Coordinates of C-alpha atoms in Angstrom, one line a residue:
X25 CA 0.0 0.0 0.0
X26 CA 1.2 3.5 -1.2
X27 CA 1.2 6.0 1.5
X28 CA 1.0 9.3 0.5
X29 CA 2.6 12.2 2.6
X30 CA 1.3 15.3 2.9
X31 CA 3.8 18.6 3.2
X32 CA 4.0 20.3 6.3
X33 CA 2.8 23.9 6.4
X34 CA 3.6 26.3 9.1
X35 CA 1.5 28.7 9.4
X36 CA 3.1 32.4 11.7
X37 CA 1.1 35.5 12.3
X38 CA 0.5 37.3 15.6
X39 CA -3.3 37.4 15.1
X40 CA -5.0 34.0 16.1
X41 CA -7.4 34.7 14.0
X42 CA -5.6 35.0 10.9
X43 CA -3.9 31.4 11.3
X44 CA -6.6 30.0 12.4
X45 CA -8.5 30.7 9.6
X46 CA -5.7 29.7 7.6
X47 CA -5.4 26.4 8.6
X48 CA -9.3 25.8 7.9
X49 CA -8.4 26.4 4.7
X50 CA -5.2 24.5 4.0
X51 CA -5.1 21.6 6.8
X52 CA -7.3 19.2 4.3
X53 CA -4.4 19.5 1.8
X54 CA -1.1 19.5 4.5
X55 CA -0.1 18.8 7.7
X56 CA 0.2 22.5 9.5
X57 CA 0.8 23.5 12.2
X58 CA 0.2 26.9 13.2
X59 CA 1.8 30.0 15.6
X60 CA 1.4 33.5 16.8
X61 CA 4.7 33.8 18.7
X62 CA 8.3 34.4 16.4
X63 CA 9.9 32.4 18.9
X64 CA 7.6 29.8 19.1
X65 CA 8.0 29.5 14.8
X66 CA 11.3 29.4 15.4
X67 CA 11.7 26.1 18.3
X68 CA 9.1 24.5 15.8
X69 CA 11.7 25.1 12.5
X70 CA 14.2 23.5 15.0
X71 CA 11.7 20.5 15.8
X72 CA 10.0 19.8 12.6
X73 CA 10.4 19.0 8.7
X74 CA 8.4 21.8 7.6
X75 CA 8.1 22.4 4.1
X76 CA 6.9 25.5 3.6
X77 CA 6.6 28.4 6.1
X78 CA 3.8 31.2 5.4
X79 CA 4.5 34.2 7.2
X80 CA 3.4 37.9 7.8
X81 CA 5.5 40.5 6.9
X82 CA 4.2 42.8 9.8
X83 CA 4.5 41.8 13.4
X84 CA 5.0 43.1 16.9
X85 CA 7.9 41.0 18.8
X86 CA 9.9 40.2 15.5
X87 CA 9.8 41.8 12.1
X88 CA 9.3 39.2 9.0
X89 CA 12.0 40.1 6.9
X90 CA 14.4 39.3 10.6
X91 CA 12.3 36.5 11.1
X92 CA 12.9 34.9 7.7
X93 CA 16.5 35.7 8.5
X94 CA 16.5 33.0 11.2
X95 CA 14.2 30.7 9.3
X96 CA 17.0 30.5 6.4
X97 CA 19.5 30.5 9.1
X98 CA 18.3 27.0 10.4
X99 CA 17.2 25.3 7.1
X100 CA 18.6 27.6 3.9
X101 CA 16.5 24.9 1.7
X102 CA 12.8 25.6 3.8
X103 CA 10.2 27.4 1.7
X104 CA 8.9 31.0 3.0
X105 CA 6.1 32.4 1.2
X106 CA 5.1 35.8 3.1
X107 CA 2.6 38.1 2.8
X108 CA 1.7 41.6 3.3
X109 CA -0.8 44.9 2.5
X110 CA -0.9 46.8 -0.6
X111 CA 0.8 49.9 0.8
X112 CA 4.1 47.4 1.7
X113 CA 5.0 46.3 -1.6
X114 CA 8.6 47.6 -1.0
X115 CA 9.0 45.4 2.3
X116 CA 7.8 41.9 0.2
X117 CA 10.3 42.8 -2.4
X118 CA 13.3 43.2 -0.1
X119 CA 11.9 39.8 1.5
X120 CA 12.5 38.2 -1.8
X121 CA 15.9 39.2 -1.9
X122 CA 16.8 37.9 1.6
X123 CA 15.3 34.5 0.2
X124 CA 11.5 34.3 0.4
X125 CA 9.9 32.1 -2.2
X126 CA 7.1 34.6 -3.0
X127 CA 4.6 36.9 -1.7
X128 CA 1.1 37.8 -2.1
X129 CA -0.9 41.2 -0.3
X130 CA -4.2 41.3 1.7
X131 CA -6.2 40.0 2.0
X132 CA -5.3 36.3 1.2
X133 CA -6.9 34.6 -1.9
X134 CA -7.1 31.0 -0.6
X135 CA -6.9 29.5 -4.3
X136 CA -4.0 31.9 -5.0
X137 CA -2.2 30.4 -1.9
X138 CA -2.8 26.9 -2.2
X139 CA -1.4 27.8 -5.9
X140 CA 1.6 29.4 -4.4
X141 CA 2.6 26.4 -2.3
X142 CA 2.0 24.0 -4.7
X143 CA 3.8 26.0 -7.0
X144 CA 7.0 26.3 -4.4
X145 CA 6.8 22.7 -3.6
X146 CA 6.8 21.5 -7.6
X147 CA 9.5 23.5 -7.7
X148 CA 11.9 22.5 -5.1
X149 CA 11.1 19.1 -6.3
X150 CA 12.4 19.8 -9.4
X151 CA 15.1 21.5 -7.8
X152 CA 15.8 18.1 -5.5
X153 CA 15.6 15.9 -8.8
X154 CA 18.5 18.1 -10.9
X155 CA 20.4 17.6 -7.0
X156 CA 19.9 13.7 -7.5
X157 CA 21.3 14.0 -11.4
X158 CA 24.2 16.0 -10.7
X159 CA 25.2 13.1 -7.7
X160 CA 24.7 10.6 -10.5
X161 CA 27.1 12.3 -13.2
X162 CA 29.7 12.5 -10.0
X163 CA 29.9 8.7 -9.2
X164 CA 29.8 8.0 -13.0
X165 CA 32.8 10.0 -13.0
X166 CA 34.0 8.9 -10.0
X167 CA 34.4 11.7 -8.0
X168 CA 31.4 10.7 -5.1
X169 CA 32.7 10.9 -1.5
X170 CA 35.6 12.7 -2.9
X171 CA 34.7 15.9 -1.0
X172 CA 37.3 18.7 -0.2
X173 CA 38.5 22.3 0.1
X174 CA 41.7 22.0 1.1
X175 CA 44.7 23.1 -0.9
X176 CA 46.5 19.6 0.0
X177 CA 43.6 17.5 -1.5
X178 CA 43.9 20.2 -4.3
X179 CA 47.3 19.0 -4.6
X180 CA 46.0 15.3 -4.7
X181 CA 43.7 15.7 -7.5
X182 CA 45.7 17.5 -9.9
X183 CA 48.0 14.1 -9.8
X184 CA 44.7 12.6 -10.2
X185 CA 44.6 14.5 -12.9
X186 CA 48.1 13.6 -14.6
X187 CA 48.1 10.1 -13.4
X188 CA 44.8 9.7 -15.9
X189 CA 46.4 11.9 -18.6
X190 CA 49.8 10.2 -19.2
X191 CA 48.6 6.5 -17.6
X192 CA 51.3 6.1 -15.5
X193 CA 51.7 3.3 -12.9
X194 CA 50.6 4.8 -9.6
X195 CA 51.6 4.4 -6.1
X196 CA 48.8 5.7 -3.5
X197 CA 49.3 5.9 0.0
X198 CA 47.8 7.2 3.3
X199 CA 46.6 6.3 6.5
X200 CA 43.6 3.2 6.8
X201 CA 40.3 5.5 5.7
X202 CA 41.8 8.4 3.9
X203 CA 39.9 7.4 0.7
X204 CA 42.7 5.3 -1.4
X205 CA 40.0 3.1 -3.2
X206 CA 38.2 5.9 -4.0
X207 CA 41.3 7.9 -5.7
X208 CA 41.9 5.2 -7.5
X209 CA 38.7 5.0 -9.0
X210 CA 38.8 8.7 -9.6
X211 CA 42.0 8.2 -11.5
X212 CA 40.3 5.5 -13.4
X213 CA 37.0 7.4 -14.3
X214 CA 39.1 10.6 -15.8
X215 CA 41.7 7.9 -18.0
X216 CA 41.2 7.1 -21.6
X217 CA 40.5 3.5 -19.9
X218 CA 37.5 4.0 -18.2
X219 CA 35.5 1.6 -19.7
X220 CA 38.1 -0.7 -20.0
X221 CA 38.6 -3.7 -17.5
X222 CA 39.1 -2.5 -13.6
X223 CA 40.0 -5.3 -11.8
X224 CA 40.6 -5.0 -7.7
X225 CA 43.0 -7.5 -5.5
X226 CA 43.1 -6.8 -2.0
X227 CA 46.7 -8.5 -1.3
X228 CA 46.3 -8.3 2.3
X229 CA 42.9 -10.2 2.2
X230 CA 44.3 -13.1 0.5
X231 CA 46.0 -16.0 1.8
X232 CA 49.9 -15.6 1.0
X233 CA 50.1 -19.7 -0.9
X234 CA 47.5 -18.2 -2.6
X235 CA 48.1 -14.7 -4.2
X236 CA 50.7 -15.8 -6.8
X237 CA 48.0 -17.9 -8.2
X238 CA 44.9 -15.0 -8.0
X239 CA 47.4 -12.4 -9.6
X240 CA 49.0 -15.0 -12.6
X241 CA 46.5 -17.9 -13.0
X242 CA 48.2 -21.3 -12.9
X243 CA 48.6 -24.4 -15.0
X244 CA 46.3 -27.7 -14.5
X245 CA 47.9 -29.6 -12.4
X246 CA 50.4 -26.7 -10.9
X247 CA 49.5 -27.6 -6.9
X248 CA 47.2 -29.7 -5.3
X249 CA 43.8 -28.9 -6.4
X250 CA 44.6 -27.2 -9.5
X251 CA 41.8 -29.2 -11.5
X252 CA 42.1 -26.7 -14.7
X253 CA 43.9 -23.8 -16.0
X254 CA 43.2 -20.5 -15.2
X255 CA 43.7 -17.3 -15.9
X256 CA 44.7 -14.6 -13.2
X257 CA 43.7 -11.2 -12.9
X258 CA 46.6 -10.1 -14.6
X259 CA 45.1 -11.7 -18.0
X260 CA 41.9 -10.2 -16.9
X261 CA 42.8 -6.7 -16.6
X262 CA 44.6 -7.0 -20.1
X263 CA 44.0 -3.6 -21.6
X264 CA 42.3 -2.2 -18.6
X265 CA 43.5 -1.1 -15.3
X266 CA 44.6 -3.3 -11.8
X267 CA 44.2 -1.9 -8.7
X268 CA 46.8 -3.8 -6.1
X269 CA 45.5 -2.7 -2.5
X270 CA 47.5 -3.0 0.5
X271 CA 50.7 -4.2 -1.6
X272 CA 52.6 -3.7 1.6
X273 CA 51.2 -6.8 2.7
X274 CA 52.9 -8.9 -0.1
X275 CA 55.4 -11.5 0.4
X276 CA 59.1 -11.6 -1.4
X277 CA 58.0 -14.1 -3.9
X278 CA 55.2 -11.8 -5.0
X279 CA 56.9 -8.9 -5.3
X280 CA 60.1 -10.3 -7.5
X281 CA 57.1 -11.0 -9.8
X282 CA 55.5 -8.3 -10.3
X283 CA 58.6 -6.3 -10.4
X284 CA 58.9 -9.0 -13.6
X285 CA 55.8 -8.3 -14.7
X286 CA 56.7 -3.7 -14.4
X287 CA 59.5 -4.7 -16.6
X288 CA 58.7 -6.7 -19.1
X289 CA 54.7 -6.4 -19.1
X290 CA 54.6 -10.2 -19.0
X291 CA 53.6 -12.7 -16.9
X292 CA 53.9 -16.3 -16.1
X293 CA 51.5 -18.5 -14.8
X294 CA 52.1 -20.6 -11.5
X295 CA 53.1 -24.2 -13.1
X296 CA 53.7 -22.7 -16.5
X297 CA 56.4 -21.6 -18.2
X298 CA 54.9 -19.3 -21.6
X299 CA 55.4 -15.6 -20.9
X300 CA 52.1 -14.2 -21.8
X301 CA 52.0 -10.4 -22.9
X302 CA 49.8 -8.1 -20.5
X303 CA 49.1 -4.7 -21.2
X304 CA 48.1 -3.4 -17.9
X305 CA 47.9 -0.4 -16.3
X306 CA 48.5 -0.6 -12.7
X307 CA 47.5 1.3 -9.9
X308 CA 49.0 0.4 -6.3
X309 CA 47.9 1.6 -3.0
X310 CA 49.3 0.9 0.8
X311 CA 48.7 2.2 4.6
X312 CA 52.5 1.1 5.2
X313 CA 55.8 3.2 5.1
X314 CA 57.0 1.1 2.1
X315 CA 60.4 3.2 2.6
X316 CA 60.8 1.4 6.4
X317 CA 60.0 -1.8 5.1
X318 CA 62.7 -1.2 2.3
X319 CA 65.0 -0.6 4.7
X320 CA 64.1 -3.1 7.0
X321 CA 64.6 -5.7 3.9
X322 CA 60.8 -6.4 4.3
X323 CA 59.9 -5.0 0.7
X324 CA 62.5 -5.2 -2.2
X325 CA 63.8 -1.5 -3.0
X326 CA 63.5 -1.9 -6.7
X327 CA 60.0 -3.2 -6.9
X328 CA 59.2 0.3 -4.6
X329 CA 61.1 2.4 -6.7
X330 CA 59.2 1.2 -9.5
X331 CA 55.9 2.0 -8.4
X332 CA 57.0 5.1 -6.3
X333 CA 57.7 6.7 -9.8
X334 CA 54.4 8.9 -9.6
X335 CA 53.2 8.6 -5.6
X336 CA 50.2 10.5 -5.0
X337 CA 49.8 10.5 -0.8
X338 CA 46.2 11.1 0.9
X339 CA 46.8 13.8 3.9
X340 CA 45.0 12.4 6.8
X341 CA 41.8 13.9 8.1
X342 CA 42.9 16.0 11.3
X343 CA 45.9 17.7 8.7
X344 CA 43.0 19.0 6.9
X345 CA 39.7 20.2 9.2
X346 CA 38.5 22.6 6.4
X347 CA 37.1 19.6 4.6
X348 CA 35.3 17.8 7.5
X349 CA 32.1 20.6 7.5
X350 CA 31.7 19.6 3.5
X351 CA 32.1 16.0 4.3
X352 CA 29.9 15.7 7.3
X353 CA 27.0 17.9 4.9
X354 CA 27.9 15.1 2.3
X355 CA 27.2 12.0 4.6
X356 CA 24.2 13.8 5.8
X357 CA 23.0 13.5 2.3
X358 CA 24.0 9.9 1.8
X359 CA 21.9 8.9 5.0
X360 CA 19.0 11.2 4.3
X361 CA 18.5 8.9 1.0
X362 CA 20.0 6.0 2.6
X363 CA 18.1 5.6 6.1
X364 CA 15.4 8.2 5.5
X365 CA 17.3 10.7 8.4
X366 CA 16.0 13.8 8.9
X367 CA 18.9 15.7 10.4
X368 CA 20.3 18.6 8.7
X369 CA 20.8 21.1 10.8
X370 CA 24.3 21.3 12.7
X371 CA 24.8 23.5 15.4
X372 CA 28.0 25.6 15.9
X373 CA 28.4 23.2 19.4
X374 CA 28.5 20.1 17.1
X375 CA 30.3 21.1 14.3
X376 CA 33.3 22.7 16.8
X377 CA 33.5 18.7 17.8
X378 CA 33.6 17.5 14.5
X379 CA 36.6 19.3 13.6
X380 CA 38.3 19.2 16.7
X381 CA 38.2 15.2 16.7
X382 CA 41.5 13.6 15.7
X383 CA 40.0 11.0 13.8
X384 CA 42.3 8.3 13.7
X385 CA 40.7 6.0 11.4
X386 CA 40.2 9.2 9.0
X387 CA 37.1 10.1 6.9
X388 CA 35.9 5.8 6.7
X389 CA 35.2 7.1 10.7
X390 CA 33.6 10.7 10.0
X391 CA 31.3 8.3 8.0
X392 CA 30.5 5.9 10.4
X393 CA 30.0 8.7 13.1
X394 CA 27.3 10.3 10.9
X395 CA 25.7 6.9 10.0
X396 CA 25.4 5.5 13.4
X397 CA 23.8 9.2 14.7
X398 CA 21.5 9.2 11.9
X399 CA 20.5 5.8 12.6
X400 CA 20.1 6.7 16.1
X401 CA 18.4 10.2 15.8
X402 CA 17.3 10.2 12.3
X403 CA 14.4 11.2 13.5
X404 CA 15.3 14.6 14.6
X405 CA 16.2 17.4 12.5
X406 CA 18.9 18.3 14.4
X407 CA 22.5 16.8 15.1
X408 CA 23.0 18.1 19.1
X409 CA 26.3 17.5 20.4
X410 CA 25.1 14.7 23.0
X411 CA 24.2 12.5 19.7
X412 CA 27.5 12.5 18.9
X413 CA 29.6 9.2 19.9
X414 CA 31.3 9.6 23.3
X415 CA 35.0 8.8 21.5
X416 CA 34.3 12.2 19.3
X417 CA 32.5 14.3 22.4
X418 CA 35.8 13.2 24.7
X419 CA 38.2 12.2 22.2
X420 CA 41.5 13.3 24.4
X421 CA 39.7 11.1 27.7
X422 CA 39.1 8.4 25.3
X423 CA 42.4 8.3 23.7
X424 CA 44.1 8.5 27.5
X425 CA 41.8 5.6 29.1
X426 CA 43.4 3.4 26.3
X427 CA 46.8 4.5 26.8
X428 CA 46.6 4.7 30.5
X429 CA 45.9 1.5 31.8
X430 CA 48.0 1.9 34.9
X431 CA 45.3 4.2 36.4
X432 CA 42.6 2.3 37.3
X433 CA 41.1 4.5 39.5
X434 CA 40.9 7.4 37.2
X435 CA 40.2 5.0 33.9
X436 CA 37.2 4.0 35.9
X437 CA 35.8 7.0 37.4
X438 CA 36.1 8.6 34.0
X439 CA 34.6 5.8 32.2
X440 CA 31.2 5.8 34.9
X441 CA 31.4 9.7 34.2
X442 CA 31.0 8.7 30.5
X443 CA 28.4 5.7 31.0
X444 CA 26.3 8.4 33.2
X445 CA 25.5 10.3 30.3
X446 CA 24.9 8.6 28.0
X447 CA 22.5 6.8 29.5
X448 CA 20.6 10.2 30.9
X449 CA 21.2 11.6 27.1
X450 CA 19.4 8.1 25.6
X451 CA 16.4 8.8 27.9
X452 CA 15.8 12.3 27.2
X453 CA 15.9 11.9 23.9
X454 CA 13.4 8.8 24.3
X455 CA 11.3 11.1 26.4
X456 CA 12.4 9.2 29.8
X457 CA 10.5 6.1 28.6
X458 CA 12.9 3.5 29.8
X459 CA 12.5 1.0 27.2
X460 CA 13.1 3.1 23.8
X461 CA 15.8 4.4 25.7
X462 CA 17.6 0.5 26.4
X463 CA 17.0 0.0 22.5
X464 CA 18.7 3.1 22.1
X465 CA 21.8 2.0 24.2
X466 CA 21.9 -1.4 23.5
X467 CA 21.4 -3.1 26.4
X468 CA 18.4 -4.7 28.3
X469 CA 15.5 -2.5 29.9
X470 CA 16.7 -4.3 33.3
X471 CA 20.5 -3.5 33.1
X472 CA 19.2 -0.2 32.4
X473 CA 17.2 0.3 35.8
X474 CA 20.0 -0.9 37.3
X475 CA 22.4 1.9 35.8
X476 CA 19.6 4.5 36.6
X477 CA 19.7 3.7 40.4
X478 CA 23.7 3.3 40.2
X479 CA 23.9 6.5 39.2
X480 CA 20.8 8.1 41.0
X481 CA 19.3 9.5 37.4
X482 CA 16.5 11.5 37.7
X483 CA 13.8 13.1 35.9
X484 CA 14.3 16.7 37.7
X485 CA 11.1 17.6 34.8
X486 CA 8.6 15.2 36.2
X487 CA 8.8 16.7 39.6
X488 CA 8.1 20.4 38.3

């Protein structure tokens, strides 16, 4: 069954009479709801997904035009249609250039401002679906969660750039998260060989015996098992491109092959002895210091000198903050469509955390941070600080109580501090019912009642 639902309409004028004629008129068509305080409006912008907001131009406590200000502050996407008399024509044309959608004078046409929403609403549809487009032409050119500001991601992608010009091997490195998979597709997407073969090995993922055999194909009969021949991804990447992940994680053997294989652009299956000709473009990426393990005799120099020819390196997240607002805005958009969340508003508070966060596991974390609070609180259209994980609200106690085992006293007392409130957050935000708020944590309703009379929680509210 189809559910259709209806927009939500908020409906803000100081005379109660006004909006409550109003809604008579519109509350068969939309959800409304309706207010004759600015401040009030505003807590319910804050609450609610409201669609379209109609508002007077001319009131007592707050002026329209300031009023619109702070709608667009909190949702710069929310529709404002406002209205006014004859004689203020000049007022509703300055409210269209701080934003409004549209106006119309007194006294209100119904018909004209049912027309007027609808209008606004097909509109920002249309508006949404061009959004939707322009993220499709992005991932088909490969340049989806690749969001960034910075001047040392700029750096990044103009290599992108001349990596896919001149289709040079690659080396890729960075810290685990930074994005390596995804800068390798991007480098793929821009080439003259993006619709070529694309063929991904995860060496660390794949049992040592067994690599030489996924990257060259082997002979029947080469080992134990090998019932036919076949062909490695080497031979399946011929004329495309081969993305070798973690190649830090490869084994002497390996790598004296594929050094073979940068030289001569052949390769040899296991059991075999024909040199088959490959041409293959290959892309390497690694989370290791390939120039320690050089040194350490762990990866053979030549093999890294070889690939190291054009490195392109991925900055980790906390070298560049200026890129975690434009991220965090880009995740929100992934779990809007995604999960259906509803947050989109980020406070100054929040944001301040976001950046401050070291991020250790780089922007694969920032991800799951934002997916695990819209999960959480998708249905709120606000991201408050306290829906943050408590490793990104305390990041420096968090880091400490992992490092600082010695103090047990401390590790615990901070670690109680910690458990304390979350637990008080969860049932706030679950409107201290007790059961949403042990699905929220986790953990059973009765573990929960216990916590709650550990820690002496109260609901100060209830008692007012």
């Amino acid at each position: 069954m189809h559910v259709i639902v209806k927009p939500t309409v908020l409906l803000v004028d100081d005379e109660e009479s006004v909006v409550r004629g109003l809604n008579a008129v519109l509350r068969h068509r939309y959800n409304t709801f309706l207010s004759t305080d600015p401040f009030d409006a505003i807590r319910i912008v804050e609450k609610e997904t409201v669609d379209v907001i109609i508002l007077d131009i001319k009131m007592p406590k707050m002026d329209g035009i300031e009023l619109l200000k702070r709608f667009r502050a909190i949702d710069p996407s929310i529709l404002v249609i406002m209205y006014t008399a004859l004689n203020e024509a000049v007022t509703a044309v300055k409210a269209m250039k701080e934003g409004a959608t549209d106006y119309c004078l007194k006294p209100i046409d119904p018909d004209q401002l049912i027309e007027m929403i609808d209008r606004a609403l097909h509109l920002q549809k249309l508006t949404n679906q061009v959004d939707t487009l322009q993220e499709k032409i992005d991932r088909h050119l490969g340049v989806n969660n690749c969001v960034w500001k910075s001047a040392s991601m700029a750096d990044v992608f103009q290599k992108v750039e001349k990596a896919a010009q001149f289709g040079i091997d690659v080396l890729i490195t960075g810290e685990t998260g930074t994005g390596k998979e995804l800068i390798a597709n991007a480098i793929r997407e821009k080439s003259s060989r993006n619709k070529s073969a694309y063929i991904t090995v995860d060496c660390g993922a794949i049992p040592e015996n067994l690599l030489s055999s996924e990257l060259f194909g082997h002979e029947k009969g080469a080992f134990t098992g090998a019932m036919i021949r076949r062909r490695g991804k080497f031979e399946l990447a011929d004329g495309g491109i081969l993305f070798l992940d973690e190649i830090g994680n490869t084994r002497e053997e390996v790598q004296s092959a594929l050094l073979r294989v940068l030289e001569t652009r052949e390769i040899i299956r296991v059991g075999g002895e024909q040199r088959i000709a490959v041409d293959v473009w290959i892309i390497a990426a690694t989370n290791k210091q390939l120039e320690e393990l050089v040194q350490q005799k762990k990866f053979k120099g030549d093999l890294f000198y070889r690939l190291n020819r054009f490195p392109v390196n991925i900055p980790p997240l906390r070298e560049r903050p200026e890129d975690i607002p434009l991220l965090v805005d880009h995740f929100l958009k992934e779990c809007a469509g995604k999960y259906g969340s509803r947050i989109r508003i980020i406070p100054d508070a929040t944001m301040e955390m976001l950046v401050d966060c070291p991020w250790l596991g780089n922007v694969r974390e920032l991800k799951n941070c934002i997916e695990q609070t819209c999960i959480m609180y998708g249905a709120q259209t606000t991201l408050h600080p306290s829906y943050l994980p408590v490793n990104v609200r305390y990041p420096t106690i968090t880091v400490t109580a992992s490092r600082n085992t010695h103090s047990a006293n401390s590790l615990s007392s901070a670690l109680e501090s910690l458990e304390k409130e979350m637990i008080t957050e969860a049932l706030k935000v679950s409107d201290w019912n007790q059961t949403h708020a042990a699905k929220r944590l986790g953990i059973p309703r009765s573990s929960l009642q216990r916590r709650i009379t550990k820690y002496d929680i109260q609901n100060f509210n209830s008692l007012s």
